[in-house]
Short mmCIF file of C-alpha atoms and ligand atoms in Angstrom, two decimals:
data_model
loop_
_atom_site.label_atom_id
_atom_site.label_comp_id
_atom_site.label_asym_id
_atom_site.label_seq_id
_atom_site.Cartn_x
_atom_site.Cartn_y
_atom_site.Cartn_z
CA UNK U 1 -10.25 35.94 -8.16
CA UNK U 2 -11.17 32.72 -7.38
CA UNK U 3 -8.42 29.66 -5.76
CA UNK U 4 -7.30 28.05 -8.07
CA UNK U 5 -7.07 23.95 -7.28
CA UNK U 6 -4.20 22.24 -9.41
CA UNK U 7 -4.96 18.27 -10.14
CA UNK U 8 -2.89 15.50 -11.87
CA UNK U 9 -5.83 13.35 -14.43
CA UNK U 10 -4.61 10.67 -16.73
CA UNK U 11 -3.99 11.89 -20.24
CA UNK U 12 -3.34 8.23 -21.31
CA UNK U 13 -2.91 4.74 -20.62
CA UNK U 14 0.63 3.25 -20.67
CA UNK U 15 1.30 0.20 -22.48
CA UNK U 16 4.35 -1.35 -19.93
CA UNK U 17 5.81 1.30 -17.91
CA UNK U 18 4.41 3.77 -16.67
CA UNK U 19 5.88 7.64 -17.98
CA UNK U 20 5.55 11.08 -16.83
CA UNK U 21 3.39 11.71 -20.65
CA UNK U 22 0.72 9.42 -18.70
CA UNK U 23 -0.37 12.45 -16.73
CA UNK U 24 -1.48 16.34 -16.96
CA UNK U 25 -1.28 18.49 -14.79
CA UNK U 26 -3.94 20.81 -14.53
CA UNK U 27 -4.83 24.34 -12.73
CA UNK U 28 -9.04 25.02 -11.91
CA UNK U 29 -10.82 27.27 -10.31
CA UNK U 30 -12.19 26.22 -7.15
CA UNK U 31 -16.25 26.90 -7.35
CA UNK U 32 -17.84 28.92 -4.32
CA UNK U 33 -19.91 25.71 -2.12
CA UNK U 34 -22.77 25.14 -2.48
CA UNK U 35 -24.93 24.50 0.72
CA UNK U 36 -24.32 21.01 2.48
CA UNK U 37 -20.30 21.10 0.86
CA UNK U 38 -16.96 21.13 2.34
CA UNK U 39 -13.95 22.36 0.98
CA UNK U 40 -10.63 20.09 2.64
CA UNK U 41 -7.25 21.08 1.31
CA UNK U 42 -5.48 17.48 0.91
CA UNK U 43 -2.29 17.57 3.00
CA UNK U 44 -0.66 13.99 2.20
CA UNK U 45 -1.42 12.30 -1.53
CA UNK U 46 -0.75 8.43 -1.01
CA UNK U 47 0.76 6.39 -3.77
CA UNK U 48 -0.02 2.86 -4.60
CA UNK U 49 0.60 0.19 -6.27
CA UNK U 50 -2.82 -0.24 -7.10
CA UNK U 51 -3.03 2.95 -9.28
CA UNK U 52 -1.07 1.07 -12.02
CA UNK U 53 -4.36 -2.11 -12.41
CA UNK U 54 -6.22 1.42 -12.75
CA UNK U 55 -4.84 2.69 -15.52
CA UNK U 56 -5.01 -0.19 -18.36
CA UNK U 57 -8.59 -0.30 -20.01
CA UNK U 58 -8.86 -3.96 -18.54
CA UNK U 59 -11.65 -6.75 -16.65
CA UNK U 60 -10.16 -6.24 -12.61
CA UNK U 61 -11.76 -6.39 -9.81
CA UNK U 62 -12.48 -2.59 -10.22
CA UNK U 63 -13.59 -0.57 -12.67
CA UNK U 64 -10.42 1.15 -14.76
CA UNK U 65 -9.26 4.94 -14.03
CA UNK U 66 -10.92 7.58 -16.70
CA UNK U 67 -9.20 8.97 -19.01
CA UNK U 68 -8.89 12.33 -18.30
CA UNK U 69 -10.04 12.22 -14.93
CA UNK U 70 -8.29 13.15 -11.92
CA UNK U 71 -6.21 10.07 -10.96
CA UNK U 72 -7.92 8.40 -8.15
CA UNK U 73 -5.71 8.14 -4.92
CA UNK U 74 -6.56 8.20 -1.23
CA UNK U 75 -5.90 11.47 0.93
CA UNK U 76 -4.85 12.74 4.40
CA UNK U 77 -6.42 16.63 4.98
CA UNK U 78 -8.52 19.21 6.57
CA UNK U 79 -11.38 21.40 6.43
CA UNK U 80 -10.41 24.71 5.79
CA UNK U 81 -14.50 25.85 4.17
CA UNK U 82 -17.57 24.21 5.09
CA UNK U 83 -21.28 25.25 4.86
CA UNK U 84 -22.56 21.99 6.21
CA UNK U 85 -23.22 22.26 9.78
CA UNK U 86 -22.00 18.71 10.46
CA UNK U 87 -18.47 19.31 8.90
CA UNK U 88 -16.59 21.91 10.62
CA UNK U 89 -13.54 24.59 10.10
CA UNK U 90 -9.97 22.90 11.67
CA UNK U 91 -11.55 18.80 11.47
CA UNK U 92 -9.35 16.67 9.89
CA UNK U 93 -10.08 14.27 7.87
CA UNK U 94 -8.56 11.17 4.58
CA UNK U 95 -10.71 9.79 2.06
CA UNK U 96 -9.71 9.32 -1.55
CA UNK U 97 -10.02 13.09 -2.90
CA UNK U 98 -7.44 11.61 -5.31
CA UNK U 99 -4.69 13.07 -7.02
CA UNK U 100 -5.45 17.24 -5.89
CA UNK U 101 -4.61 19.76 -3.30
CA UNK U 102 -8.27 20.72 -3.47
CA UNK U 103 -11.39 18.73 -3.10
CA UNK U 104 -15.37 19.52 -2.51
CA UNK U 105 -17.29 16.98 -0.89
CA UNK U 106 -20.67 16.63 0.81
CA UNK U 107 -19.21 14.91 3.70
CA UNK U 108 -19.77 11.45 1.96
CA UNK U 109 -16.50 8.66 2.49
CA UNK U 110 -14.85 11.02 4.27
CA UNK U 111 -13.32 9.93 8.06
CA UNK U 112 -12.76 12.47 10.91
CA UNK U 113 -8.97 11.36 12.09
CA UNK U 114 -7.51 12.49 15.30
CA UNK U 115 -3.82 13.52 14.55
CA UNK U 116 -2.68 14.34 18.75
CA UNK U 117 -1.39 10.25 19.15
CA UNK U 118 -0.95 9.42 15.77
CA UNK U 119 0.61 11.83 12.97
CA UNK U 120 -1.79 12.28 10.00
CA UNK U 121 0.52 10.84 7.63
CA UNK U 122 0.11 7.53 9.56
CA UNK U 123 -3.73 7.24 8.94
CA UNK U 124 -2.38 6.65 4.37
CA UNK U 125 0.26 4.19 5.71
CA UNK U 126 -0.01 2.02 8.95
CA UNK U 127 -2.90 3.36 10.06
CA UNK U 128 -4.56 3.30 6.83
CA UNK U 129 -5.56 1.00 4.26
CA UNK U 130 -1.59 -0.32 3.51
CA UNK U 131 -1.59 -1.78 7.20
CA UNK U 132 -5.45 -3.02 7.20
CA UNK U 133 -3.82 -5.06 4.21
CA UNK U 134 -0.88 -6.60 6.38
CA UNK U 135 -3.57 -7.21 8.85
CA UNK U 136 -6.06 -8.72 6.78
CA UNK U 137 -4.05 -11.26 5.35
CA UNK U 138 -1.82 -12.65 7.98
CA UNK U 139 -4.29 -12.51 10.25
CA UNK U 140 -7.21 -14.16 7.90
CA UNK U 141 -4.92 -16.63 5.31
CA UNK U 142 -1.34 -16.58 7.01
CA UNK U 143 -2.82 -17.74 10.61
CA UNK U 144 0.59 -18.01 11.91
CA UNK U 145 0.92 -19.38 15.27
CA UNK U 146 3.80 -18.48 17.73
CA UNK U 147 6.71 -20.17 17.29
CA UNK U 148 6.21 -21.54 13.03
CA UNK U 149 7.89 -19.49 10.61
CA UNK U 150 6.35 -16.20 8.26
CA UNK U 151 8.10 -14.54 4.89
CA UNK U 152 6.67 -11.17 3.34
CA UNK U 153 8.02 -9.90 0.69
CA UNK U 154 8.34 -6.57 -0.21
CA UNK U 155 9.68 -6.01 3.37
CA UNK U 156 10.30 -2.51 3.57
CA UNK U 157 7.49 -1.37 2.34
CA UNK U 158 4.01 0.49 3.76
CA UNK U 159 2.06 -3.55 3.89
CA UNK U 160 5.77 -5.91 4.23
CA UNK U 161 6.89 -3.73 7.29
CA UNK U 162 3.60 -4.16 9.06
CA UNK U 163 3.38 -8.04 7.85
CA UNK U 164 6.82 -8.48 9.43
CA UNK U 165 6.17 -7.00 13.12
CA UNK U 166 3.29 -8.41 13.28
CA UNK U 167 4.04 -11.61 12.57
CA UNK U 168 7.27 -11.14 15.55
CA UNK U 169 4.91 -10.03 18.13
CA UNK U 170 2.75 -13.44 17.63
CA UNK U 171 5.98 -15.16 18.35
CA UNK U 172 7.06 -16.40 14.36
CA UNK U 173 10.02 -16.39 13.27
CA UNK U 174 10.84 -13.54 10.16
CA UNK U 175 11.43 -13.34 7.56
CA UNK U 176 11.48 -10.52 4.91
CA UNK U 177 12.33 -10.43 1.07
CA UNK U 178 13.66 -6.63 -0.21
CA UNK U 179 15.61 -4.98 -2.49
CA UNK U 180 19.13 -4.46 -1.36
CA UNK U 181 21.07 -4.27 1.05
CA UNK U 182 20.10 -0.80 2.31
CA UNK U 183 16.78 -1.71 2.89
CA UNK U 184 17.17 -5.58 4.10
CA UNK U 185 19.51 -3.93 6.84
CA UNK U 186 17.09 -1.60 7.99
CA UNK U 187 14.37 -4.48 7.78
CA UNK U 188 16.61 -6.47 10.62
CA UNK U 189 17.93 -3.98 12.50
CA UNK U 190 14.73 -1.13 12.90
CA UNK U 191 12.29 -3.16 12.38
CA UNK U 192 12.93 -6.40 14.08
CA UNK U 193 12.46 -9.17 11.68
CA UNK U 194 14.81 -12.12 11.86
CA UNK U 195 16.94 -12.16 8.89
CA UNK U 196 16.08 -10.54 5.31
CA UNK U 197 17.03 -11.83 2.03
CA UNK U 198 18.50 -9.37 -0.71
CA UNK U 199 16.19 -10.73 -3.68
CA UNK U 200 18.67 -8.68 -6.03
CA UNK U 201 22.42 -9.82 -5.17
CA UNK U 202 21.43 -13.72 -6.86
CA UNK U 203 18.63 -16.13 -6.46
CA UNK U 204 17.43 -16.65 -2.68
CA UNK U 205 16.59 -20.31 -2.91
CA UNK U 206 19.72 -21.19 -0.82
CA UNK U 207 19.68 -18.22 0.98
CA UNK U 208 15.35 -19.02 2.25
CA UNK U 209 16.97 -23.01 3.25
CA UNK U 210 19.56 -21.32 5.41
CA UNK U 211 16.82 -18.06 7.11
CA UNK U 212 14.21 -20.59 7.10
CA UNK U 213 15.46 -24.34 8.25
CA UNK U 214 12.52 -25.21 9.47
CA UNK U 215 10.65 -24.02 6.39
CA UNK U 216 8.14 -21.45 5.53
CA UNK U 217 4.50 -21.77 7.30
CA UNK U 218 3.33 -18.57 5.94
CA UNK U 219 4.33 -16.99 3.24
CA UNK U 220 2.51 -12.95 2.49
CA UNK U 221 3.22 -12.69 -1.61
CA UNK U 222 3.33 -8.88 -1.94
CA UNK U 223 5.20 -9.05 -5.94
CA UNK U 224 4.24 -12.59 -7.49
CA UNK U 225 6.82 -13.97 -10.22
CA UNK U 226 10.58 -15.20 -9.34
CA UNK U 227 10.23 -14.85 -6.01
CA UNK U 228 7.27 -16.43 -5.60
CA UNK U 229 7.93 -19.08 -7.23
CA UNK U 230 10.86 -19.69 -4.19
CA UNK U 231 9.33 -19.52 -1.67
CA UNK U 232 6.64 -22.03 -2.60
CA UNK U 233 9.77 -24.44 -2.81
CA UNK U 234 10.13 -23.65 1.08
CA UNK U 235 7.11 -23.78 2.04
CA UNK U 236 6.04 -26.88 4.73
CA UNK U 237 3.14 -29.10 3.92
CA UNK U 238 -0.24 -27.51 5.28
CA UNK U 239 1.25 -23.69 4.55
CA UNK U 240 -0.76 -20.96 3.57
CA UNK U 241 -0.16 -18.52 0.92
CA UNK U 242 -1.56 -15.32 1.17
CA UNK U 243 -1.50 -13.77 -2.51
CA UNK U 244 -1.91 -9.89 -1.98
CA UNK U 245 -0.37 -8.25 -4.96
CA UNK U 246 1.89 -8.92 -7.69
CA UNK U 247 3.56 -6.37 -8.17
CA UNK U 248 6.37 -7.70 -10.14
CA UNK U 249 4.36 -8.67 -13.37
CA UNK U 250 2.06 -4.68 -13.28
CA UNK U 251 3.39 -4.10 -16.34
CA UNK U 252 2.22 -7.17 -18.50
CA UNK U 253 6.07 -8.78 -17.44
CA UNK U 254 5.28 -12.91 -17.55
CA UNK U 255 4.99 -14.01 -13.89
CA UNK U 256 6.45 -17.79 -13.87
CA UNK U 257 5.13 -20.59 -11.74
CA UNK U 258 8.69 -23.47 -11.80
CA UNK U 259 6.20 -26.20 -9.61
CA UNK U 260 2.52 -25.98 -9.81
CA UNK U 261 2.14 -29.36 -8.09
CA UNK U 262 3.38 -28.27 -4.69
CA UNK U 263 0.36 -26.45 -4.54
CA UNK U 264 -1.54 -30.03 -4.45
CA UNK U 265 2.40 -32.06 -2.81
CA UNK U 266 2.31 -29.75 -0.06
CA UNK U 267 -1.51 -29.40 0.51
CA UNK U 268 -1.03 -25.19 0.15
CA UNK U 269 -3.52 -23.02 0.38
CA UNK U 270 -3.34 -19.96 -1.46
CA UNK U 271 -5.75 -17.31 -1.06
CA UNK U 272 -5.54 -13.71 -2.83
CA UNK U 273 -7.61 -10.87 -1.52
CA UNK U 274 -8.79 -7.48 -1.86
CA UNK U 275 -8.59 -5.22 0.98
CA UNK U 276 -11.68 -3.54 0.80
CA UNK U 277 -14.07 -6.41 0.19
CA UNK U 278 -13.24 -7.26 3.66
CA UNK U 279 -14.81 -3.64 5.52
CA UNK U 280 -15.96 -5.60 8.44
CA UNK U 281 -12.56 -6.26 9.57
CA UNK U 282 -11.33 -2.57 9.25
CA UNK U 283 -13.00 -1.10 12.71
CA UNK U 284 -10.30 -4.11 14.87
CA UNK U 285 -7.92 -3.87 12.59
CA UNK U 286 -7.42 -0.18 12.63
CA UNK U 287 -8.19 0.02 15.91
CA UNK U 288 -5.14 -2.32 16.18
CA UNK U 289 -3.07 -1.12 14.08
CA UNK U 290 -3.16 3.11 15.69
CA UNK U 291 -2.83 1.40 19.23
CA UNK U 292 0.52 -0.24 18.11
CA UNK U 293 1.80 3.58 16.27
CA UNK U 294 0.58 5.57 19.18
CA UNK U 295 2.62 3.42 21.34
CA UNK U 296 5.55 3.70 19.34
CA UNK U 297 5.38 -0.09 18.90
CA UNK U 298 4.54 -0.70 15.07
CA UNK U 299 7.45 0.84 13.10
CA UNK U 300 6.95 3.01 9.52
CA UNK U 301 9.28 4.82 7.25
CA UNK U 302 7.97 7.23 5.21
CA UNK U 303 9.31 8.10 1.34
CA UNK U 304 8.17 12.62 0.78
CA UNK U 305 7.85 13.80 -2.35
CA UNK U 306 7.39 17.16 -2.28
CA UNK U 307 4.28 19.25 -3.87
CA UNK U 308 2.04 17.60 -6.71
CA UNK U 309 3.61 17.85 -9.53
CA UNK U 310 6.31 15.11 -8.56
CA UNK U 311 3.70 12.74 -8.11
CA UNK U 312 3.99 10.99 -11.32
CA UNK U 313 7.30 10.85 -10.79
CA UNK U 314 7.40 9.14 -7.13
CA UNK U 315 4.50 7.03 -8.66
CA UNK U 316 6.37 5.27 -11.29
CA UNK U 317 9.93 5.11 -8.73
CA UNK U 318 7.68 3.32 -6.00
CA UNK U 319 6.88 0.59 -9.32
CA UNK U 320 10.69 0.22 -9.93
CA UNK U 321 11.29 0.21 -6.34
CA UNK U 322 12.69 3.19 -5.45
CA UNK U 323 10.09 4.40 -2.45
CA UNK U 324 11.95 3.37 0.87
CA UNK U 325 8.67 2.80 2.70
CA UNK U 326 5.42 5.00 2.24
CA UNK U 327 5.32 6.10 -0.41
CA UNK U 328 3.18 9.96 -0.12
CA UNK U 329 3.22 12.92 -2.04
CA UNK U 330 3.09 16.57 0.35
CA UNK U 331 0.75 18.66 -0.98
CA UNK U 332 1.29 22.61 -0.67
P1 NDP T 401 5.97 -1.06 -1.30
O1 NDP T 401 6.03 0.40 -0.17
O2 NDP T 401 5.98 -2.35 -0.70
O3 NDP T 401 6.27 -0.74 -2.59
C1 NDP T 401 6.46 -1.43 -3.75
C2 NDP T 401 7.81 -2.47 -3.35
O4 NDP T 401 7.42 -3.32 -3.98
C3 NDP T 401 8.88 -1.60 -3.68
O5 NDP T 401 9.88 -0.09 -2.83
C4 NDP T 401 9.35 -2.41 -4.69
O6 NDP T 401 10.57 -3.01 -2.94
C5 NDP T 401 8.86 -3.35 -4.52
N1 NDP T 401 8.82 -4.07 -6.30
C6 NDP T 401 8.68 -3.40 -7.05
N2 NDP T 401 8.94 -3.99 -8.29
C7 NDP T 401 9.45 -4.89 -7.89
C8 NDP T 401 9.97 -6.59 -8.71
N3 NDP T 401 9.84 -6.56 -9.65
N4 NDP T 401 9.89 -8.11 -7.74
C9 NDP T 401 10.20 -7.62 -6.52
N5 NDP T 401 9.71 -6.73 -5.92
C10 NDP T 401 9.24 -5.45 -6.00
O7 NDP T 401 4.37 -0.89 -1.58
P2 NDP T 401 2.55 -1.64 -0.69
O8 NDP T 401 3.31 -2.13 -0.15
O9 NDP T 401 1.29 0.31 -1.16
O10 NDP T 401 1.99 -2.69 -1.57
C11 NDP T 401 2.67 -4.12 -1.37
C12 NDP T 401 1.66 -5.09 -2.76
O11 NDP T 401 0.91 -5.26 -1.38
C13 NDP T 401 1.81 -3.82 -4.34
O12 NDP T 401 1.51 -5.83 -4.97
C14 NDP T 401 0.57 -3.94 -4.01
O13 NDP T 401 -0.11 -3.91 -5.07
C15 NDP T 401 -0.51 -5.22 -3.24
N6 NDP T 401 -1.52 -4.31 -2.03
C16 NDP T 401 -2.59 -5.07 -1.90
C17 NDP T 401 -3.11 -4.52 -1.71
C18 NDP T 401 -5.14 -5.82 -1.42
O14 NDP T 401 -5.95 -4.86 -1.58
N7 NDP T 401 -4.80 -7.52 -1.80
C19 NDP T 401 -4.33 -3.43 -0.95
C20 NDP T 401 -2.70 -2.73 -1.03
C21 NDP T 401 -1.45 -3.39 -1.73
P3 NDP T 401 11.94 -3.78 -3.30
O15 NDP T 401 12.61 -2.41 -3.81
O16 NDP T 401 12.50 -4.13 -1.58
O17 NDP T 401 12.02 -4.75 -4.27
#
């Protein structure tokens, strides 16, 4: 009897917050491989905030996730069967196989990775798309110099944790913003940020003035809304804001901006970016990030849900801040 694959499909589009019923778990038999194909057993699935936008049927920088198709997603796994001489059994690979246990591929879009010094799962976090996102927004948009102050929101997360550590390594004062005292303690005590503000404890305007007494030169914005608004008030003249994400508005919540005239008054540079549109920077970024993780000088934390069936719940939790570090699903 054929081996079975489990997949999670998008069953319906959410209106407002994502619900478990927006997903459907299915079991399908694995077809025999054709010539040129390989079978990948996915060990890890990456859950990322961008998936929320793909669930909507609206105009964006990327096409919507089709209904009744396997949910899009980054994966890390291992080739378990091959009818393609370029890919040998046992090779560790990363790709975009989606929310499923096995993938069948001709190798297009798959990349070999070496897990001897960097754990396989890290290729979905600090040495993968989130790490490159941090590297790009910090180096190309915030462009911080030693002695400057950098602020980053969602500071304990996959992107924010890398932003802050890279900025510290450049000699900056680094202030994180995160939800809750546990995340803030981790950001300061484990990651080495100079300060961290818990936005759930109340408005951050006054705390930010204390934590950044010389003002803010670079802000890496992962959340938008009220937090972006508060940081804008603290920006120095000619400050740079990398607009990476706006998770506070992904379920359709309105995002306010109290003082848009600050953009002119403080001569701010505010630039949004999509990391997949800057592929030329990926090799240098991944080389640097991989080296730092291998040496242990770039720390990271993971939230790991066990089993594909837990993916919807873990994804809903990610959008509500229940993850602590990079959200992964460990598959079979
Ligand atoms: P994280 O690992 O940081 O997880 C998301 C975090 O967002 C949660 O843990 C939570 O942290 C925070 N959050 C959730 N809701 C809110 C809210 N309403 N207000 C403030 N914070 C909130 O995710 P990633 O590191 O993977 O992604 C961070 C951001 O970067 C996202 O906005 C994502 O869309 C964006 N991104 C953009 C890319 C690009 O190319 N532009 C590429 C990759 C990511 P807390 O508990 O601290 O609130």
